């Protein structure tokens, strides 16, 4: 039975190009998951977009001598092109400056307000002395007053996990220029998070399938929930639709507030563009629909506590009750899939420190599937992982090229040379049946891992079949069977069947090369569909045109099952699936990587 599966992917910030650390957290894992779910027959809606409001955008715009809108227009396109090149199969990758997004954000806010979960408070706001501009909490750091960690952010401490107020930090300083911020009193609207403590606790107690670190981290924060500001003193953001607030040009919604609502607004936009404006409801209001949220570990709290609190408030399910808002009763996350950090030389990727490898440079040099493979097999799924060029070269040369690429190449080459087509098998031997059974059984094993977002285990199991197939060819030596063509053809038929099966198993991870293997095996048409950039007009703002990422994924042939290969299908002489990398790259990396 087909299930509606929402893949909600963290929104990359549109203040610069994305590096490979970003896509290892939100990008590749979410696409592997979505492609597998589609191949399994489920109805997937994979959505996201660029996060384009807030002070960081204004800071970047000032650096470049542009307006905030010019800045986000530039980086929205850069990011969309990179994610398209990586093959991330979004049903809609949009942005947060659309008229549709503004409407959805304001409507959800009004439901929270009507239900009593928004409270006005006078608070101390941080101001940059040199610019007079509001500093967002995340742009202030100092020593945590609770655990003493030096490097705590103004919104939370990553060391102890506690929610903080920037005024409480010891020795606070701006991350932009190092100056000490000034704190002035100003009125803001706050989300009454403590009003959801009981509801959130009950809900989290049912999330037993979550990764233990995510669940424990979230539950530990429940005891100290504090009201959280949802407005800021700045002029670049979504306007506040309340009397007394909409007239103030320097009051806007806090960027985190409108960004998380983007999951809903993107779904609504996708539906409106599909011709059925209510189509989004199948993923958001049907009780048997599932919703998986993908992000890096620094965003856990927004997806495991704050976004669920917003949904509960809209639904009227907090301590003050209420009634559902305009969108009906919305589903809470099925699972929050958080990755750790991909580091480089022991440090987080950082553009300002030069510790960075941009996606666009990587794709230009190595293509998409090498990066997708490395992230899947050696990425930061459960712990921080250090990227080194030596490990990247080793993985690509000895695993992807030598193991999988070599199996594909020599199996098809021998069949092409000796038969010219998929050979006809004769009486199979035990070794043949054992290898084919191993490949068939891998669909259940790999599929179970993918359903639970265990990507390393999944690709490891697929590559185990690759290793077994290579050993099988070495043991059976079909190249020495000239005097026994029936046995030779049976061996080659077995090898090609396993190549076909493994190609299916690897399709969610390596969709570009999977399409090529499909064609090398004589297949025609689209095996693994790819996204494309489409220029669209804003649905609510006349004359505003922007790029979105989308695709026709219903046209692809890949299904999560073993299919018998067609005997007699012509086979052409194959070309290498993957080029081996120069081992010297392992020492210093490519020349461009040293001058970022």
XYZ file of C-alpha atoms in Angstrom:
596
model
C 0.000 0.000 0.000
C 1.365 3.406 -0.978
C 2.139 5.857 1.832
C 2.445 9.634 1.605
C 5.982 10.473 2.745
C 7.047 14.071 3.352
C 10.797 14.665 3.136
C 11.356 18.046 4.771
C 14.921 19.198 4.163
C 16.655 21.954 6.140
C 16.712 25.297 4.314
C 20.221 26.468 3.331
C 20.908 30.097 4.124
C 21.212 32.334 1.051
C 24.241 34.348 2.175
C 26.810 32.463 0.097
C 27.493 29.249 -1.853
C 27.163 25.947 0.001
C 30.132 23.768 0.919
C 30.289 19.970 1.119
C 29.755 20.084 4.885
C 26.302 21.526 4.309
C 25.160 18.899 1.812
C 26.535 16.058 3.938
C 24.059 17.069 6.640
C 20.859 18.024 4.835
C 21.375 17.220 1.158
C 22.574 13.755 0.237
C 20.922 11.820 3.120
C 17.505 13.307 2.363
C 17.813 12.508 -1.343
C 18.930 8.915 -0.746
C 15.906 8.489 1.518
C 13.489 10.082 -0.964
C 14.715 8.108 -3.949
C 14.395 4.850 -1.992
C 10.860 5.747 -0.877
C 9.815 6.511 -4.464
C 11.355 3.252 -5.690
C 9.361 1.458 -2.971
C 6.114 2.799 -4.409
C 5.439 5.525 -1.860
C 4.221 9.011 -2.792
C 7.057 11.331 -1.822
C 6.955 15.099 -1.442
C 10.511 16.389 -0.996
C 10.546 20.107 -0.278
C 12.853 22.899 0.856
C 14.271 26.186 -0.388
C 16.665 28.973 0.438
C 16.309 30.764 3.784
C 16.531 34.454 2.841
C 15.645 36.763 5.729
C 17.386 38.136 8.808
C 20.427 40.148 9.815
C 23.024 37.740 8.327
C 21.606 38.511 4.876
C 21.912 42.222 5.563
C 25.507 41.765 6.748
C 26.419 39.873 3.566
C 24.635 42.452 1.421
C 26.666 45.232 3.041
C 29.898 43.336 2.335
C 29.013 42.989 -1.336
C 27.535 46.459 -1.793
C 24.148 45.040 -2.731
C 20.626 45.227 -1.377
C 19.373 42.243 0.641
C 17.056 41.262 -2.230
C 19.892 41.378 -4.772
C 22.005 39.238 -2.444
C 19.412 36.518 -1.939
C 18.513 36.528 -5.635
C 22.150 35.817 -6.423
C 22.702 33.031 -3.901
C 19.306 31.437 -4.365
C 20.308 30.695 -7.953
C 23.849 29.589 -7.043
C 22.544 27.172 -4.409
C 19.766 25.826 -6.642
C 22.289 25.130 -9.415
C 24.620 23.287 -7.020
C 21.843 21.127 -5.580
C 20.593 20.390 -9.075
C 24.093 19.337 -10.125
C 24.284 17.027 -7.128
C 21.048 15.374 -8.257
C 18.901 16.211 -5.235
C 15.420 15.219 -6.371
C 13.277 17.974 -4.869
C 9.650 18.104 -5.847
C 9.987 21.791 -5.041
C 13.016 23.756 -3.922
C 11.775 27.320 -3.558
C 12.593 30.343 -1.384
C 11.248 32.384 1.552
C 10.731 35.749 -0.186
C 7.670 34.571 -2.118
C 4.199 35.966 -1.644
C 2.975 32.444 -0.917
C 5.472 32.031 1.929
C 4.498 35.362 3.472
C 0.817 34.373 3.445
C 1.383 30.951 5.025
C 3.678 32.343 7.728
C 1.200 35.058 8.653
C -1.752 32.660 8.674
C -0.007 30.183 10.960
C 1.048 33.032 13.256
C -2.543 34.289 13.496
C -3.679 30.809 14.572
C -1.021 30.785 17.308
C -2.097 34.262 18.388
C -5.806 33.416 18.467
C -5.096 30.321 20.554
C -3.163 32.367 23.101
C 0.342 31.039 22.477
C 1.895 34.392 21.512
C 2.707 36.821 24.317
C 4.184 40.373 24.192
C 7.187 40.997 26.416
C 9.705 43.748 26.964
C 13.157 42.275 26.533
C 16.713 43.375 26.078
C 17.782 43.310 22.458
C 21.369 43.321 21.280
C 22.454 46.231 19.096
C 25.717 46.702 17.226
C 27.272 49.943 18.534
C 28.991 50.619 15.209
C 25.973 50.128 12.923
C 22.936 50.528 15.201
C 21.588 47.330 13.693
C 20.033 44.460 15.645
C 22.355 41.518 16.236
C 20.626 38.135 15.986
C 21.149 35.839 18.955
C 23.222 33.429 16.884
C 25.622 36.238 15.987
C 26.536 36.800 19.625
C 28.835 34.457 21.483
C 30.412 34.346 24.900
C 30.797 32.136 27.944
C 27.805 30.035 28.953
C 26.584 31.088 32.418
C 25.468 27.506 33.119
C 28.371 25.251 32.088
C 31.186 27.772 31.510
C 31.685 26.820 27.841
C 33.444 29.628 25.961
C 31.800 29.770 22.553
C 28.151 29.537 23.535
C 25.749 31.287 21.172
C 23.191 33.840 22.232
C 20.280 31.457 21.635
C 21.683 28.228 23.064
C 24.844 26.531 24.290
C 25.951 23.701 22.027
C 27.951 22.230 24.907
C 25.190 21.789 27.520
C 22.197 22.259 25.209
C 20.452 24.880 27.340
C 18.414 27.707 25.836
C 20.069 31.058 26.537
C 19.427 34.770 26.284
C 22.317 36.792 24.818
C 22.180 39.227 27.746
C 22.995 36.321 30.076
C 26.279 35.453 28.338
C 29.499 36.250 30.161
C 31.718 38.556 28.082
C 29.349 38.669 25.081
C 30.832 39.687 21.730
C 29.675 40.038 18.151
C 30.690 37.234 15.808
C 30.676 39.787 12.972
C 33.365 42.181 14.240
C 34.149 41.160 17.813
C 32.698 44.281 19.420
C 30.705 44.144 22.653
C 26.992 44.557 21.895
C 24.763 47.076 23.596
C 21.520 45.824 25.134
C 18.426 48.020 24.921
C 14.858 47.385 26.043
C 12.339 46.761 23.282
C 8.948 45.047 23.007
C 8.695 41.805 21.082
C 6.314 38.931 20.569
C 7.276 35.605 22.143
C 6.204 32.018 21.549
C 5.058 30.679 24.931
C 7.120 27.490 24.783
C 6.450 26.476 28.417
C 2.775 26.110 27.472
C 3.765 23.138 25.302
C 6.034 21.336 27.782
C 3.477 18.695 28.720
C 2.238 18.119 25.157
C 5.794 17.952 23.811
C 6.837 15.542 26.563
C 3.937 13.204 25.827
C 4.667 13.321 22.112
C 8.426 12.766 22.525
C 7.730 9.706 24.691
C 6.203 8.080 21.583
C 9.232 8.785 19.373
C 11.058 5.579 20.332
C 12.379 5.029 16.799
C 14.403 8.262 16.773
C 18.172 8.246 16.913
C 19.025 8.075 20.641
C 21.140 11.248 20.625
C 18.307 13.287 19.085
C 15.650 11.966 21.466
C 17.736 12.343 24.619
C 18.887 15.844 23.665
C 15.298 16.944 23.062
C 13.906 15.422 26.251
C 16.656 17.012 28.332
C 15.546 20.484 27.198
C 11.917 20.102 28.264
C 12.490 20.981 31.907
C 13.861 24.438 31.127
C 11.760 25.698 28.231
C 11.562 29.493 28.121
C 9.388 31.847 26.047
C 11.202 32.395 22.739
C 11.125 35.649 20.745
C 9.544 35.384 17.316
C 10.026 39.045 16.270
C 13.091 41.185 15.721
C 14.008 44.846 15.200
C 14.913 44.865 11.517
C 13.331 45.748 8.200
C 14.244 42.622 6.200
C 11.731 39.889 6.940
C 8.089 38.851 6.913
C 5.765 41.624 8.216
C 3.735 41.029 11.385
C -0.025 40.980 10.612
C -1.274 42.604 13.824
C -2.570 46.092 14.473
C 0.102 48.116 16.210
C 2.825 45.946 14.701
C 2.246 46.003 10.953
C 2.700 49.794 11.024
C 6.215 49.494 12.449
C 8.760 49.255 9.586
C 11.494 47.960 11.916
C 9.513 45.026 13.339
C 9.620 41.735 11.446
C 9.344 38.047 12.236
C 12.556 36.454 13.474
C 14.172 34.522 10.615
C 14.022 31.166 12.427
C 10.256 31.535 12.834
C 9.462 32.038 9.175
C 12.096 29.520 8.019
C 10.636 26.479 9.807
C 7.172 27.368 8.522
C 8.743 27.079 5.066
C 8.157 23.328 5.140
C 4.419 24.011 5.073
C 4.582 26.980 2.693
C 6.705 25.046 0.181
C 4.175 22.193 0.262
C 1.344 24.658 -0.338
C 3.258 26.285 -3.204
C 3.953 22.876 -4.776
C 0.238 22.059 -4.608
C -0.788 25.382 -6.121
C 1.635 24.866 -8.987
C 0.392 21.292 -9.531
C -3.112 22.480 -10.398
C -4.660 21.048 -7.211
C -4.356 23.674 -4.477
C -5.381 21.177 -1.776
C -2.946 18.414 -2.807
C -0.530 19.278 0.036
C -3.067 18.057 2.617
C -2.365 14.398 1.817
C 1.106 14.837 3.354
C 0.108 17.139 6.221
C -3.339 16.199 7.509
C -3.859 12.510 6.685
C -3.236 10.461 9.822
C -1.238 7.695 8.099
C 1.102 10.129 6.289
C 4.724 10.204 7.441
C 7.033 13.214 7.785
C 10.830 12.991 7.990
C 12.940 16.071 8.708
C 16.631 16.164 7.694
C 19.200 18.571 9.123
C 22.562 18.972 10.842
C 22.823 18.528 14.596
C 22.933 22.282 15.251
C 19.298 22.495 14.137
C 17.856 19.668 16.239
C 16.071 21.925 18.740
C 14.187 23.772 15.996
C 12.831 20.534 14.536
C 12.307 18.387 17.622
C 10.819 21.042 19.930
C 10.130 24.451 18.393
C 8.522 23.412 15.092
C 6.397 20.755 16.852
C 5.359 23.450 19.354
C 4.280 25.732 16.489
C 2.274 22.871 14.972
C 0.671 22.045 18.328
C -0.187 25.716 18.843
C -1.752 25.952 15.386
C -3.716 22.781 16.150
C -4.877 24.098 19.544
C -3.116 21.274 21.391
C -1.037 23.106 23.999
C -1.887 23.798 27.649
C -4.335 26.538 26.619
C -6.104 24.307 24.082
C -7.701 26.284 21.228
C -8.956 25.302 17.815
C -7.127 24.325 14.634
C -6.125 27.167 12.351
C -6.792 27.645 8.658
C -4.657 24.651 7.625
C -6.572 22.118 9.724
C -4.920 19.741 12.170
C -1.328 19.384 10.970
C 0.854 16.308 11.498
C 3.893 16.430 13.742
C 7.233 14.961 12.586
C 7.454 11.197 12.294
C 11.214 11.399 12.711
C 13.935 14.012 13.013
C 16.986 12.701 11.136
C 20.003 14.639 12.305
C 23.553 14.251 11.014
C 26.691 15.254 12.867
C 29.323 17.601 11.369
C 31.680 16.950 8.476
C 34.930 18.571 9.545
C 38.209 19.317 7.796
C 41.534 19.127 9.609
C 39.593 18.687 12.823
C 37.593 21.933 12.458
C 34.094 22.728 11.202
C 33.941 23.916 7.618
C 34.244 27.695 7.734
C 34.301 30.124 4.840
C 35.860 32.866 6.963
C 38.735 30.610 8.068
C 39.308 29.164 4.616
C 38.342 25.685 5.802
C 35.924 25.079 2.988
C 35.327 23.048 -0.163
C 32.489 24.484 -2.206
C 30.000 22.138 -3.837
C 30.329 23.818 -7.231
C 34.118 23.305 -7.298
C 33.785 19.707 -6.189
C 31.187 18.890 -8.839
C 33.233 20.503 -11.585
C 36.304 18.418 -10.685
C 34.858 15.066 -9.617
C 31.177 14.882 -10.610
C 28.209 14.236 -8.320
C 28.315 10.523 -7.570
C 31.801 10.505 -6.075
C 30.677 13.045 -3.467
C 27.398 11.227 -2.916
C 29.284 7.964 -2.391
C 31.767 9.448 0.053
C 29.056 11.118 2.137
C 26.992 7.907 2.175
C 29.794 5.536 3.111
C 32.018 7.784 5.246
C 29.900 10.825 6.148
C 28.921 12.191 9.572
C 25.844 10.039 10.107
C 26.390 9.281 13.803
C 29.520 11.208 14.743
C 31.660 14.070 13.500
C 33.776 12.885 10.569
C 36.937 14.504 9.285
C 37.190 14.901 5.512
C 40.659 14.278 4.115
C 41.675 14.118 0.484
C 43.614 10.934 1.199
C 40.481 9.163 2.473
C 38.402 10.502 -0.406
C 40.908 9.227 -3.009
C 41.153 5.859 -1.260
C 37.378 5.399 -1.128
C 36.858 6.353 -4.767
C 39.785 4.385 -6.196
C 39.618 1.203 -4.144
C 35.890 0.927 -3.543
C 33.920 2.806 -6.177
C 36.254 2.329 -9.165
C 38.080 -0.935 -8.327
C 35.130 -2.792 -6.812
C 31.856 -1.558 -8.321
C 33.182 0.029 -11.518
C 35.381 -2.991 -12.254
C 32.532 -5.457 -11.675
C 30.298 -3.598 -14.123
C 33.031 -3.185 -16.710
C 34.393 -6.712 -16.808
C 30.961 -8.406 -16.624
C 29.564 -6.452 -19.560
C 32.857 -6.497 -21.493
C 33.092 -10.312 -21.402
C 29.435 -10.728 -22.345
C 29.831 -8.241 -25.208
C 33.023 -9.873 -26.458
C 31.808 -13.465 -26.315
C 28.088 -13.153 -27.038
C 27.268 -9.575 -27.933
C 24.158 -9.748 -25.773
C 22.907 -10.984 -22.416
C 23.828 -14.697 -22.567
C 21.410 -17.593 -22.205
C 22.080 -19.525 -18.982
C 22.093 -23.314 -18.736
C 21.985 -25.517 -15.636
C 23.037 -23.325 -12.680
C 25.514 -24.513 -10.088
C 25.395 -23.901 -6.339
C 27.787 -20.937 -6.559
C 25.524 -19.247 -9.110
C 22.395 -19.668 -7.007
C 24.096 -18.540 -3.819
C 25.315 -15.307 -5.378
C 21.923 -14.498 -6.935
C 20.194 -15.253 -3.638
C 22.615 -12.945 -1.804
C 21.721 -10.118 -4.191
C 17.961 -10.775 -3.980
C 17.991 -10.940 -0.183
C 19.908 -7.657 -0.027
C 16.766 -5.775 -1.076
C 15.149 -6.541 2.284
C 18.297 -5.844 4.298
C 19.285 -2.629 2.521
C 15.669 -1.484 2.391
C 15.248 -1.946 6.131
C 18.351 0.166 6.768
C 17.125 2.910 4.425
C 13.678 3.019 5.985
C 15.429 3.776 9.278
C 17.873 6.281 7.710
C 20.888 4.043 8.360
C 22.705 5.029 5.218
C 26.158 3.708 6.037
C 24.816 0.278 6.892
C 22.677 0.283 3.744
C 25.431 1.114 1.287
C 27.815 -1.184 3.147
C 25.463 -4.102 2.601
C 25.150 -3.274 -1.105
C 28.925 -3.115 -1.460
C 29.181 -6.484 0.330
C 27.271 -7.979 -2.601
C 29.708 -6.245 -4.978
C 32.641 -7.872 -3.186
C 30.988 -11.289 -3.333
C 30.331 -10.888 -7.076
C 33.940 -9.961 -7.768
C 35.136 -13.021 -5.816
C 32.660 -15.159 -7.762
C 34.087 -14.028 -11.112
C 37.637 -14.590 -9.902
C 36.767 -18.099 -8.688
C 34.711 -19.110 -11.748
C 37.139 -17.627 -14.317
C 34.742 -17.335 -17.277
C 37.609 -16.107 -19.488
C 39.078 -19.616 -19.298
C 35.828 -21.342 -20.416
C 36.313 -21.156 -24.180
C 35.843 -24.913 -24.430
C 32.686 -24.804 -22.313
C 30.568 -21.933 -23.670
C 27.442 -23.078 -21.826
C 29.149 -22.768 -18.459
C 30.810 -19.497 -19.490
C 27.467 -18.025 -20.503
C 25.834 -19.159 -17.259
C 28.572 -17.472 -15.232
C 28.246 -14.267 -17.243
C 24.446 -14.325 -17.019
C 24.746 -14.698 -13.234
C 27.219 -11.820 -13.053
C 25.003 -9.561 -15.181
C 21.941 -10.387 -13.089
C 23.820 -9.403 -9.955
C 25.131 -6.228 -11.621
C 21.522 -5.337 -12.443
C 20.392 -6.017 -8.877
C 23.248 -4.102 -7.286
C 22.645 -1.206 -9.637
C 19.109 -1.028 -8.267
C 20.409 -1.204 -4.688
C 22.828 1.643 -5.383
C 20.400 3.818 -7.351
C 19.350 5.968 -4.346
C 23.023 6.639 -3.595
C 24.451 6.923 -7.129
C 21.600 7.956 -9.449
C 23.784 9.366 -12.231
C 25.962 6.275 -12.645
C 22.893 4.059 -12.111
C 21.384 5.578 -15.245
C 24.605 4.799 -17.109
C 24.684 1.173 -15.891
C 21.043 0.801 -16.925
C 22.044 1.872 -20.446
C 25.178 -0.321 -20.456
C 22.897 -3.287 -19.722
C 20.867 -2.411 -22.818
C 18.128 -0.509 -21.030
C 16.350 2.465 -22.544
C 14.531 5.460 -21.100
C 14.828 7.108 -17.696
C 16.029 4.816 -14.931
C 16.826 7.447 -12.271
C 15.199 10.815 -12.906
C 17.128 14.012 -12.266
C 15.912 17.416 -11.090
C 15.897 20.476 -13.291
C 15.803 24.219 -12.751
C 12.625 25.889 -13.925
C 11.952 29.616 -14.089
C 8.571 30.384 -12.524
C 6.519 33.478 -11.762
C 5.579 34.262 -8.180
C 2.016 33.090 -7.602
C 1.131 36.213 -5.630
C 3.546 38.944 -6.741
C 3.117 39.955 -10.362
C 6.311 40.253 -12.375
C 8.538 38.436 -9.863
C 10.317 35.499 -11.508
C 12.677 33.093 -9.764
C 14.249 29.638 -10.267
C 12.868 26.536 -8.558
C 14.206 23.007 -8.476
C 11.738 20.313 -9.502
C 11.477 17.188 -11.631
C 9.287 14.530 -13.235
C 10.148 11.579 -11.001
C 7.085 9.532 -11.937
C 8.742 8.840 -15.288
C 11.644 6.838 -13.845
C 11.731 3.054 -14.178
C 13.699 2.183 -11.044
C 11.732 0.017 -8.586
C 12.933 -1.533 -5.331
C 12.943 -5.129 -6.563
C 15.050 -7.689 -8.380
C 14.073 -7.933 -12.036
C 15.235 -10.780 -14.300
C 17.527 -9.475 -17.010
C 16.327 -9.989 -20.539
C 18.225 -12.760 -22.337
C 19.358 -11.699 -25.781
C 19.338 -7.966 -25.069
C 22.228 -6.470 -27.096
C 25.225 -5.207 -25.149
C 27.657 -2.613 -26.443
C 31.281 -2.390 -25.406
C 31.284 -0.512 -22.100
C 33.290 2.526 -21.146
C 34.697 2.877 -17.616
C 32.036 3.807 -15.086
C 34.406 5.783 -12.853
C 37.797 7.322 -13.563
C 40.444 6.542 -10.969
C 41.848 9.586 -9.223
C 45.504 10.559 -9.201
C 46.907 9.231 -5.883
C 48.840 12.492 -5.553
C 45.513 14.210 -4.838
C 45.478 12.413 -1.535
C 48.414 14.467 -0.285
C 47.288 18.026 -0.988
C 43.966 17.838 -2.813
C 43.369 19.693 -6.084
C 45.106 23.006 -6.610
C 41.913 25.053 -6.197
C 41.258 23.504 -2.775
C 44.403 25.082 -1.342
C 43.405 28.647 -2.247
C 39.794 28.900 -1.039
